[in-house]
């Protein structure tokens, strides 16, 4: 693997793990600190779950290196 490929993979995983930790921290905070209301139920929690899905996608996606374009001449 080239150095740029490793940097791309580690950057994706670092971004995904950061997003995952922020999301679950906010979910736990919402769960234990606020009374049930419409905003939390219909907006905040679904957005945090979507962020969890995005971070899981970033963790599991494989980095595809760009193919070199061959000169036809």
mmCIF file of C-alpha atoms in Angstrom:
data_model
loop_
_atom_site.group_PDB
_atom_site.id
_atom_site.type_symbol
_atom_site.label_atom_id
_atom_site.label_comp_id
_atom_site.label_asym_id
_atom_site.label_seq_id
_atom_site.Cartn_x
_atom_site.Cartn_y
_atom_site.Cartn_z
ATOM 1 C CA UNK A 1 0.000 0.000 0.000
ATOM 2 C CA UNK A 2 1.178 3.452 -0.729
ATOM 3 C CA UNK A 3 1.492 6.136 1.906
ATOM 4 C CA UNK A 4 -1.395 8.186 0.478
ATOM 5 C CA UNK A 5 -3.684 5.153 0.577
ATOM 6 C CA UNK A 6 -2.819 4.559 4.216
ATOM 7 C CA UNK A 7 -3.423 8.226 5.013
ATOM 8 C CA UNK A 8 -6.823 8.067 3.291
ATOM 9 C CA UNK A 9 -7.840 4.959 5.214
ATOM 10 C CA UNK A 10 -6.692 6.297 8.557
ATOM 11 C CA UNK A 11 -8.373 9.651 7.916
ATOM 12 C CA UNK A 12 -11.689 7.938 7.105
ATOM 13 C CA UNK A 13 -11.479 5.762 10.208
ATOM 14 C CA UNK A 14 -10.465 8.669 12.417
ATOM 15 C CA UNK A 15 -13.349 10.760 11.080
ATOM 16 C CA UNK A 16 -15.778 7.871 11.504
ATOM 17 C CA UNK A 17 -14.695 7.066 15.050
ATOM 18 C CA UNK A 18 -14.868 10.728 16.031
ATOM 19 C CA UNK A 19 -18.367 11.067 14.589
ATOM 20 C CA UNK A 20 -19.407 7.842 16.278
ATOM 21 C CA UNK A 21 -18.137 8.928 19.688
ATOM 22 C CA UNK A 22 -19.776 12.365 19.450
ATOM 23 C CA UNK A 23 -23.057 10.812 18.309
ATOM 24 C CA UNK A 24 -23.270 8.223 21.067
ATOM 25 C CA UNK A 25 -22.210 10.742 23.711
ATOM 26 C CA UNK A 26 -25.056 13.035 22.633
ATOM 27 C CA UNK A 27 -27.521 10.126 22.526
ATOM 28 C CA UNK A 28 -26.641 9.082 26.061
ATOM 29 C CA UNK A 29 -26.827 12.676 27.270
ATOM 30 C CA UNK A 30 -30.256 13.134 25.662
ATOM 31 C CA UNK A 31 -31.455 9.875 27.161
ATOM 32 C CA UNK A 32 -30.555 10.727 30.747
ATOM 33 C CA UNK A 33 -30.899 14.502 30.940
ATOM 34 C CA UNK A 34 -34.005 15.747 29.148
ATOM 35 C CA UNK A 35 -37.683 15.060 29.461
ATOM 36 C CA UNK A 36 -39.290 13.432 26.415
ATOM 37 C CA UNK A 37 -40.386 16.042 23.894
ATOM 38 C CA UNK A 38 -41.198 16.291 20.192
ATOM 39 C CA UNK A 39 -37.867 17.835 19.164
ATOM 40 C CA UNK A 40 -35.807 15.068 20.737
ATOM 41 C CA UNK A 41 -38.098 12.339 19.450
ATOM 42 C CA UNK A 42 -38.573 13.522 15.864
ATOM 43 C CA UNK A 43 -35.432 15.564 15.097
ATOM 44 C CA UNK A 44 -32.437 15.086 17.365
ATOM 45 C CA UNK A 45 -32.444 11.325 17.851
ATOM 46 C CA UNK A 46 -33.064 10.462 14.144
ATOM 47 C CA UNK A 47 -30.273 12.843 13.098
ATOM 48 C CA UNK A 48 -27.895 11.251 15.588
ATOM 49 C CA UNK A 49 -28.811 7.774 14.347
ATOM 50 C CA UNK A 50 -28.141 8.873 10.751
ATOM 51 C CA UNK A 51 -24.745 10.185 11.842
ATOM 52 C CA UNK A 52 -24.080 6.772 13.385
ATOM 53 C CA UNK A 53 -24.942 5.129 10.066
ATOM 54 C CA UNK A 54 -22.636 7.471 8.165
ATOM 55 C CA UNK A 55 -19.765 6.737 10.518
ATOM 56 C CA UNK A 56 -20.365 2.994 10.192
ATOM 57 C CA UNK A 57 -20.333 3.391 6.406
ATOM 58 C CA UNK A 58 -17.028 5.259 6.576
ATOM 59 C CA UNK A 59 -15.501 2.560 8.772
ATOM 60 C CA UNK A 60 -16.586 -0.316 6.546
ATOM 61 C CA UNK A 61 -16.083 1.249 3.125
ATOM 62 C CA UNK A 62 -12.997 0.264 1.216
ATOM 63 C CA UNK A 63 -10.798 2.935 -0.261
ATOM 64 C CA UNK A 64 -10.565 2.479 -4.016
ATOM 65 C CA UNK A 65 -7.405 3.947 -5.503
ATOM 66 C CA UNK A 66 -7.811 5.891 -8.713
ATOM 67 C CA UNK A 67 -6.747 4.022 -11.816
ATOM 68 C CA UNK A 68 -4.041 5.553 -13.890
ATOM 69 C CA UNK A 69 -5.187 6.710 -17.310
ATOM 70 C CA UNK A 70 -3.110 5.039 -19.986
ATOM 71 C CA UNK A 71 -1.841 7.076 -22.856
ATOM 72 C CA UNK A 72 -3.297 5.581 -26.077
ATOM 73 C CA UNK A 73 -0.301 6.603 -28.192
#
